[in-house]
Amino acid sequence: ENARLYKALDVRVRELAVLHELSRSVTGQLDRAGILDTVHRQVVRLLDVQNLSVLLVDEERDRLSLELRVRHGRRFDDGEPLSYPRALAGLSWVVCDTGRSIRTTDYVAECARHGIAPLAPFADMPHQLLVPMAAGDRVLGVLALGSPDRVFTEADERLLGNIAQLVALMLRSARLYEERTRALGELGAAQDQ
């Protein structure tokens, strides 16, 4: 019993250390690219995953923008983010709509259960973990992990959920900073005129 309690405590301490390290890494970051780069480095290292996606909600166009994509350990930077309409965003929109995580060992069956078509790039990754990135009661996006062979646990889901909340708060702060900077620039231009 003591060994089991020690192991559970050790896991919890590692999770808290991860959150602390991630919060230190992103605190003070006010640009989206820097935050996403930190997420990429930390999540891949901490959860030992090779496939990671960060999708953000574009409320104006009712789409999801793929802001970060890591496949087989390699980050894809294509310049402009890809954008998916609701019908083509797979389980990510389900997570955005419900605000609840999805953890599955059979991606295709999970899509069928929700009445949506599975996305071709994920067909070879049956193990999926998708968590909402929420700030307050607003879902800003989805943090998604996929694996062909690694089963995600409840502890993984809890840890990724905490990371997603922290990242959502930082992304919201970055967006507010960008908006404020833009507004100050416009005010300065108006004063110059």
PDB file of C-alpha atoms in Angstrom:
ATOM      1  CA  GLU A   1       0.000   0.000   0.000  1.00  0.00           C
ATOM      2  CA  ASN A   2       2.852   2.371   0.862  1.00  0.00           C
ATOM      3  CA  ALA A   3       4.598   1.536  -2.409  1.00  0.00           C
ATOM      4  CA  ARG A   4       1.385   2.245  -4.345  1.00  0.00           C
ATOM      5  CA  LEU A   5       0.884   5.548  -2.506  1.00  0.00           C
ATOM      6  CA  TYR A   6       4.516   6.496  -3.092  1.00  0.00           C
ATOM      7  CA  LYS A   7       4.183   5.769  -6.810  1.00  0.00           C
ATOM      8  CA  ALA A   8       0.959   7.798  -7.057  1.00  0.00           C
ATOM      9  CA  LEU A   9       2.592  10.674  -5.185  1.00  0.00           C
ATOM     10  CA  ASP A  10       5.643  10.485  -7.449  1.00  0.00           C
ATOM     11  CA  VAL A  11       3.423  10.700 -10.548  1.00  0.00           C
ATOM     12  CA  ARG A  12       1.585  13.699  -9.088  1.00  0.00           C
ATOM     13  CA  VAL A  13       4.849  15.455  -8.208  1.00  0.00           C
ATOM     14  CA  ARG A  14       6.116  14.928 -11.782  1.00  0.00           C
ATOM     15  CA  GLU A  15       2.857  16.353 -13.174  1.00  0.00           C
ATOM     16  CA  LEU A  16       3.138  19.430 -10.959  1.00  0.00           C
ATOM     17  CA  ALA A  17       6.789  19.856 -11.926  1.00  0.00           C
ATOM     18  CA  VAL A  18       5.770  19.718 -15.589  1.00  0.00           C
ATOM     19  CA  LEU A  19       3.096  22.364 -15.094  1.00  0.00           C
ATOM     20  CA  HIS A  20       5.500  24.550 -13.163  1.00  0.00           C
ATOM     21  CA  GLU A  21       8.167  24.225 -15.855  1.00  0.00           C
ATOM     22  CA  LEU A  22       5.665  24.962 -18.614  1.00  0.00           C
ATOM     23  CA  SER A  23       4.210  27.952 -16.771  1.00  0.00           C
ATOM     24  CA  ARG A  24       7.720  29.366 -16.293  1.00  0.00           C
ATOM     25  CA  SER A  25       8.429  28.828 -19.995  1.00  0.00           C
ATOM     26  CA  VAL A  26       5.334  30.614 -21.252  1.00  0.00           C
ATOM     27  CA  THR A  27       5.025  33.305 -18.585  1.00  0.00           C
ATOM     28  CA  GLY A  28       5.963  36.561 -20.148  1.00  0.00           C
ATOM     29  CA  GLN A  29       5.505  35.233 -23.682  1.00  0.00           C
ATOM     30  CA  LEU A  30       3.216  37.643 -25.464  1.00  0.00           C
ATOM     31  CA  ASP A  31       3.529  36.348 -28.990  1.00  0.00           C
ATOM     32  CA  ARG A  32       1.562  33.367 -30.237  1.00  0.00           C
ATOM     33  CA  ALA A  33       4.517  31.843 -32.094  1.00  0.00           C
ATOM     34  CA  GLY A  34       6.632  31.750 -28.930  1.00  0.00           C
ATOM     35  CA  ILE A  35       3.832  30.155 -26.919  1.00  0.00           C
ATOM     36  CA  LEU A  36       3.228  27.492 -29.574  1.00  0.00           C
ATOM     37  CA  ASP A  37       6.948  26.769 -29.823  1.00  0.00           C
ATOM     38  CA  THR A  38       7.080  26.216 -26.059  1.00  0.00           C
ATOM     39  CA  VAL A  39       4.032  23.940 -26.227  1.00  0.00           C
ATOM     40  CA  HIS A  40       5.689  21.926 -28.970  1.00  0.00           C
ATOM     41  CA  ARG A  41       8.955  21.441 -27.084  1.00  0.00           C
ATOM     42  CA  GLN A  42       7.445  20.764 -23.661  1.00  0.00           C
ATOM     43  CA  VAL A  43       4.467  18.545 -24.535  1.00  0.00           C
ATOM     44  CA  VAL A  44       6.409  16.339 -26.962  1.00  0.00           C
ATOM     45  CA  ARG A  45       9.179  15.908 -24.394  1.00  0.00           C
ATOM     46  CA  LEU A  46       6.975  15.443 -21.329  1.00  0.00           C
ATOM     47  CA  LEU A  47       4.362  13.118 -22.754  1.00  0.00           C
ATOM     48  CA  ASP A  48       6.704  11.376 -25.193  1.00  0.00           C
ATOM     49  CA  VAL A  49       4.437  11.844 -28.186  1.00  0.00           C
ATOM     50  CA  GLN A  50       5.280  12.109 -31.863  1.00  0.00           C
ATOM     51  CA  ASN A  51       1.984  13.584 -33.115  1.00  0.00           C
ATOM     52  CA  LEU A  52       0.595  16.855 -31.782  1.00  0.00           C
ATOM     53  CA  SER A  53      -1.820  19.479 -33.081  1.00  0.00           C
ATOM     54  CA  VAL A  54      -3.001  22.828 -31.779  1.00  0.00           C
ATOM     55  CA  LEU A  55      -6.165  24.141 -33.410  1.00  0.00           C
ATOM     56  CA  LEU A  56      -7.642  27.537 -32.581  1.00  0.00           C
ATOM     57  CA  VAL A  57     -11.228  28.644 -33.085  1.00  0.00           C
ATOM     58  CA  ASP A  58     -11.746  31.362 -35.704  1.00  0.00           C
ATOM     59  CA  GLU A  59     -15.121  32.684 -34.556  1.00  0.00           C
ATOM     60  CA  GLU A  60     -15.524  35.134 -37.430  1.00  0.00           C
ATOM     61  CA  ARG A  61     -15.378  32.386 -40.056  1.00  0.00           C
ATOM     62  CA  ASP A  62     -16.666  29.460 -37.935  1.00  0.00           C
ATOM     63  CA  ARG A  63     -13.523  27.458 -38.662  1.00  0.00           C
ATOM     64  CA  LEU A  64     -10.593  25.870 -36.841  1.00  0.00           C
ATOM     65  CA  SER A  65      -7.083  27.056 -37.712  1.00  0.00           C
ATOM     66  CA  LEU A  66      -4.291  24.510 -37.427  1.00  0.00           C
ATOM     67  CA  GLU A  67      -1.627  26.601 -35.708  1.00  0.00           C
ATOM     68  CA  LEU A  68       0.808  23.837 -34.773  1.00  0.00           C
ATOM     69  CA  ARG A  69       1.267  20.456 -36.439  1.00  0.00           C
ATOM     70  CA  VAL A  70       3.828  17.837 -35.415  1.00  0.00           C
ATOM     71  CA  ARG A  71       3.748  14.513 -37.270  1.00  0.00           C
ATOM     72  CA  HIS A  72       6.113  11.651 -36.510  1.00  0.00           C
ATOM     73  CA  GLY A  73       8.218  14.017 -34.397  1.00  0.00           C
ATOM     74  CA  ARG A  74       8.653  16.575 -37.187  1.00  0.00           C
ATOM     75  CA  ARG A  75       7.106  20.041 -36.982  1.00  0.00           C
ATOM     76  CA  PHE A  76       5.464  21.342 -40.119  1.00  0.00           C
ATOM     77  CA  ASP A  77       5.732  25.083 -40.650  1.00  0.00           C
ATOM     78  CA  ASP A  78       3.959  25.848 -43.887  1.00  0.00           C
ATOM     79  CA  GLY A  79       3.630  29.561 -43.206  1.00  0.00           C
ATOM     80  CA  GLU A  80      -0.082  30.253 -43.110  1.00  0.00           C
ATOM     81  CA  PRO A  81      -2.094  27.965 -40.850  1.00  0.00           C
ATOM     82  CA  LEU A  82      -4.504  25.522 -42.444  1.00  0.00           C
ATOM     83  CA  SER A  83      -8.152  26.212 -41.783  1.00  0.00           C
ATOM     84  CA  TYR A  84     -10.966  23.680 -41.494  1.00  0.00           C
ATOM     85  CA  PRO A  85     -14.713  24.281 -41.678  1.00  0.00           C
ATOM     86  CA  ARG A  86     -16.881  22.624 -39.055  1.00  0.00           C
ATOM     87  CA  ALA A  87     -17.761  19.654 -41.286  1.00  0.00           C
ATOM     88  CA  LEU A  88     -14.107  18.800 -41.972  1.00  0.00           C
ATOM     89  CA  ALA A  89     -12.606  19.314 -38.503  1.00  0.00           C
ATOM     90  CA  GLY A  90     -13.387  15.848 -37.143  1.00  0.00           C
ATOM     91  CA  LEU A  91     -13.456  15.289 -33.402  1.00  0.00           C
ATOM     92  CA  SER A  92     -11.937  18.719 -32.758  1.00  0.00           C
ATOM     93  CA  TRP A  93     -15.293  20.456 -33.281  1.00  0.00           C
ATOM     94  CA  VAL A  94     -16.946  17.978 -30.931  1.00  0.00           C
ATOM     95  CA  VAL A  95     -14.449  19.006 -28.258  1.00  0.00           C
ATOM     96  CA  CYS A  96     -15.013  22.703 -29.033  1.00  0.00           C
ATOM     97  CA  ASP A  97     -18.801  22.340 -28.936  1.00  0.00           C
ATOM     98  CA  THR A  98     -18.959  20.289 -25.745  1.00  0.00           C
ATOM     99  CA  GLY A  99     -15.934  21.705 -23.933  1.00  0.00           C
ATOM    100  CA  ARG A 100     -15.074  18.131 -22.910  1.00  0.00           C
ATOM    101  CA  SER A 101     -12.053  15.955 -23.630  1.00  0.00           C
ATOM    102  CA  ILE A 102     -12.106  12.892 -25.841  1.00  0.00           C
ATOM    103  CA  ARG A 103      -9.759   9.980 -25.154  1.00  0.00           C
ATOM    104  CA  THR A 104     -10.083   6.956 -27.415  1.00  0.00           C
ATOM    105  CA  THR A 105      -8.267   3.834 -28.527  1.00  0.00           C
ATOM    106  CA  ASP A 106     -10.320   3.577 -31.744  1.00  0.00           C
ATOM    107  CA  TYR A 107     -10.428   6.860 -33.647  1.00  0.00           C
ATOM    108  CA  VAL A 108     -12.683   5.614 -36.463  1.00  0.00           C
ATOM    109  CA  ALA A 109     -15.244   4.135 -34.041  1.00  0.00           C
ATOM    110  CA  GLU A 110     -15.220   7.338 -31.958  1.00  0.00           C
ATOM    111  CA  CYS A 111     -15.938   9.395 -35.092  1.00  0.00           C
ATOM    112  CA  ALA A 112     -18.807   7.040 -35.986  1.00  0.00           C
ATOM    113  CA  ARG A 113     -20.184   7.381 -32.444  1.00  0.00           C
ATOM    114  CA  HIS A 114     -20.338  11.160 -32.905  1.00  0.00           C
ATOM    115  CA  GLY A 115     -21.723  10.896 -36.452  1.00  0.00           C
ATOM    116  CA  ILE A 116     -18.762  12.518 -38.185  1.00  0.00           C
ATOM    117  CA  ALA A 117     -16.411  11.350 -40.902  1.00  0.00           C
ATOM    118  CA  PRO A 118     -12.903  10.358 -39.777  1.00  0.00           C
ATOM    119  CA  LEU A 119     -10.072  12.467 -41.145  1.00  0.00           C
ATOM    120  CA  ALA A 120      -7.655  10.599 -43.422  1.00  0.00           C
ATOM    121  CA  PRO A 121      -4.419  11.823 -41.724  1.00  0.00           C
ATOM    122  CA  PHE A 122      -5.553  10.264 -38.439  1.00  0.00           C
ATOM    123  CA  ALA A 123      -6.695   6.899 -39.787  1.00  0.00           C
ATOM    124  CA  ASP A 124      -3.315   5.346 -38.908  1.00  0.00           C
ATOM    125  CA  MET A 125      -3.454   6.746 -35.352  1.00  0.00           C
ATOM    126  CA  PRO A 126      -6.247   4.961 -33.486  1.00  0.00           C
ATOM    127  CA  HIS A 127      -5.166   6.324 -30.093  1.00  0.00           C
ATOM    128  CA  GLN A 128      -6.277   9.930 -29.716  1.00  0.00           C
ATOM    129  CA  LEU A 129      -6.456  12.430 -26.867  1.00  0.00           C
ATOM    130  CA  LEU A 130      -8.139  15.769 -27.535  1.00  0.00           C
ATOM    131  CA  VAL A 131      -8.624  18.376 -24.802  1.00  0.00           C
ATOM    132  CA  PRO A 132     -10.273  21.795 -24.971  1.00  0.00           C
ATOM    133  CA  MET A 133      -8.170  24.900 -24.479  1.00  0.00           C
ATOM    134  CA  ALA A 134     -10.581  26.993 -22.434  1.00  0.00           C
ATOM    135  CA  ALA A 135     -10.166  30.375 -20.793  1.00  0.00           C
ATOM    136  CA  GLY A 136     -13.097  30.938 -18.485  1.00  0.00           C
ATOM    137  CA  ASP A 137     -16.173  29.538 -20.170  1.00  0.00           C
ATOM    138  CA  ARG A 138     -14.861  30.108 -23.725  1.00  0.00           C
ATOM    139  CA  VAL A 139     -13.171  27.330 -25.678  1.00  0.00           C
ATOM    140  CA  LEU A 140     -10.346  28.916 -27.651  1.00  0.00           C
ATOM    141  CA  GLY A 141      -9.179  25.743 -29.334  1.00  0.00           C
ATOM    142  CA  VAL A 142      -8.090  22.132 -29.035  1.00  0.00           C
ATOM    143  CA  LEU A 143      -4.840  20.478 -28.049  1.00  0.00           C
ATOM    144  CA  ALA A 144      -4.725  17.034 -29.695  1.00  0.00           C
ATOM    145  CA  LEU A 145      -2.350  14.080 -29.422  1.00  0.00           C
ATOM    146  CA  GLY A 146      -2.352  10.989 -31.620  1.00  0.00           C
ATOM    147  CA  SER A 147      -0.445   7.724 -31.606  1.00  0.00           C
ATOM    148  CA  PRO A 148      -0.458   4.503 -33.607  1.00  0.00           C
ATOM    149  CA  ASP A 149       0.436   2.430 -30.542  1.00  0.00           C
ATOM    150  CA  ARG A 150       0.525   4.453 -27.292  1.00  0.00           C
ATOM    151  CA  VAL A 151      -2.648   4.271 -25.219  1.00  0.00           C
ATOM    152  CA  PHE A 152      -3.331   7.565 -23.454  1.00  0.00           C
ATOM    153  CA  THR A 153      -4.210   7.277 -19.784  1.00  0.00           C
ATOM    154  CA  GLU A 154      -6.452   9.227 -17.458  1.00  0.00           C
ATOM    155  CA  ALA A 155      -3.290  10.795 -15.980  1.00  0.00           C
ATOM    156  CA  ASP A 156      -2.246  11.911 -19.497  1.00  0.00           C
ATOM    157  CA  GLU A 157      -5.679  13.438 -19.992  1.00  0.00           C
ATOM    158  CA  ARG A 158      -5.530  15.283 -16.664  1.00  0.00           C
ATOM    159  CA  LEU A 159      -2.016  16.591 -17.347  1.00  0.00           C
ATOM    160  CA  LEU A 160      -2.814  17.654 -20.916  1.00  0.00           C
ATOM    161  CA  GLY A 161      -6.020  19.325 -19.713  1.00  0.00           C
ATOM    162  CA  ASN A 162      -4.038  21.403 -17.215  1.00  0.00           C
ATOM    163  CA  ILE A 163      -1.493  22.290 -19.883  1.00  0.00           C
ATOM    164  CA  ALA A 164      -4.305  23.257 -22.278  1.00  0.00           C
ATOM    165  CA  GLN A 165      -5.858  25.603 -19.709  1.00  0.00           C
ATOM    166  CA  LEU A 166      -2.518  27.284 -19.082  1.00  0.00           C
ATOM    167  CA  VAL A 167      -1.853  27.650 -22.815  1.00  0.00           C
ATOM    168  CA  ALA A 168      -5.360  29.037 -23.395  1.00  0.00           C
ATOM    169  CA  LEU A 169      -4.801  31.741 -20.792  1.00  0.00           C
ATOM    170  CA  MET A 170      -1.460  32.654 -22.356  1.00  0.00           C
ATOM    171  CA  LEU A 171      -2.939  32.732 -25.876  1.00  0.00           C
ATOM    172  CA  ARG A 172      -5.774  34.953 -24.651  1.00  0.00           C
ATOM    173  CA  SER A 173      -3.224  37.295 -23.038  1.00  0.00           C
ATOM    174  CA  ALA A 174      -1.191  37.343 -26.262  1.00  0.00           C
ATOM    175  CA  ARG A 175      -4.305  38.182 -28.279  1.00  0.00           C
ATOM    176  CA  LEU A 176      -5.238  41.010 -25.887  1.00  0.00           C
ATOM    177  CA  TYR A 177      -1.683  42.341 -26.111  1.00  0.00           C
ATOM    178  CA  GLU A 178      -1.803  42.243 -29.941  1.00  0.00           C
ATOM    179  CA  GLU A 179      -5.158  44.039 -29.964  1.00  0.00           C
ATOM    180  CA  ARG A 180      -3.923  46.689 -27.542  1.00  0.00           C
ATOM    181  CA  THR A 181      -0.728  47.229 -29.550  1.00  0.00           C
ATOM    182  CA  ARG A 182      -2.767  47.568 -32.749  1.00  0.00           C
ATOM    183  CA  ALA A 183      -5.168  50.017 -31.101  1.00  0.00           C
ATOM    184  CA  LEU A 184      -2.265  52.133 -29.819  1.00  0.00           C
ATOM    185  CA  GLY A 185      -0.735  52.125 -33.295  1.00  0.00           C
ATOM    186  CA  GLU A 186      -4.022  53.271 -34.819  1.00  0.00           C
ATOM    187  CA  LEU A 187      -4.390  55.967 -32.167  1.00  0.00           C
ATOM    188  CA  GLY A 188      -0.841  57.182 -32.883  1.00  0.00           C
ATOM    189  CA  ALA A 189      -1.586  57.309 -36.630  1.00  0.00           C
ATOM    190  CA  ALA A 190      -4.798  59.234 -35.993  1.00  0.00           C
ATOM    191  CA  GLN A 191      -2.964  61.713 -33.757  1.00  0.00           C
ATOM    192  CA  ASP A 192      -0.279  62.180 -36.427  1.00  0.00           C
ATOM    193  CA  GLN A 193      -2.965  62.918 -39.036  1.00  0.00           C
TER     194      GLN A 193
END
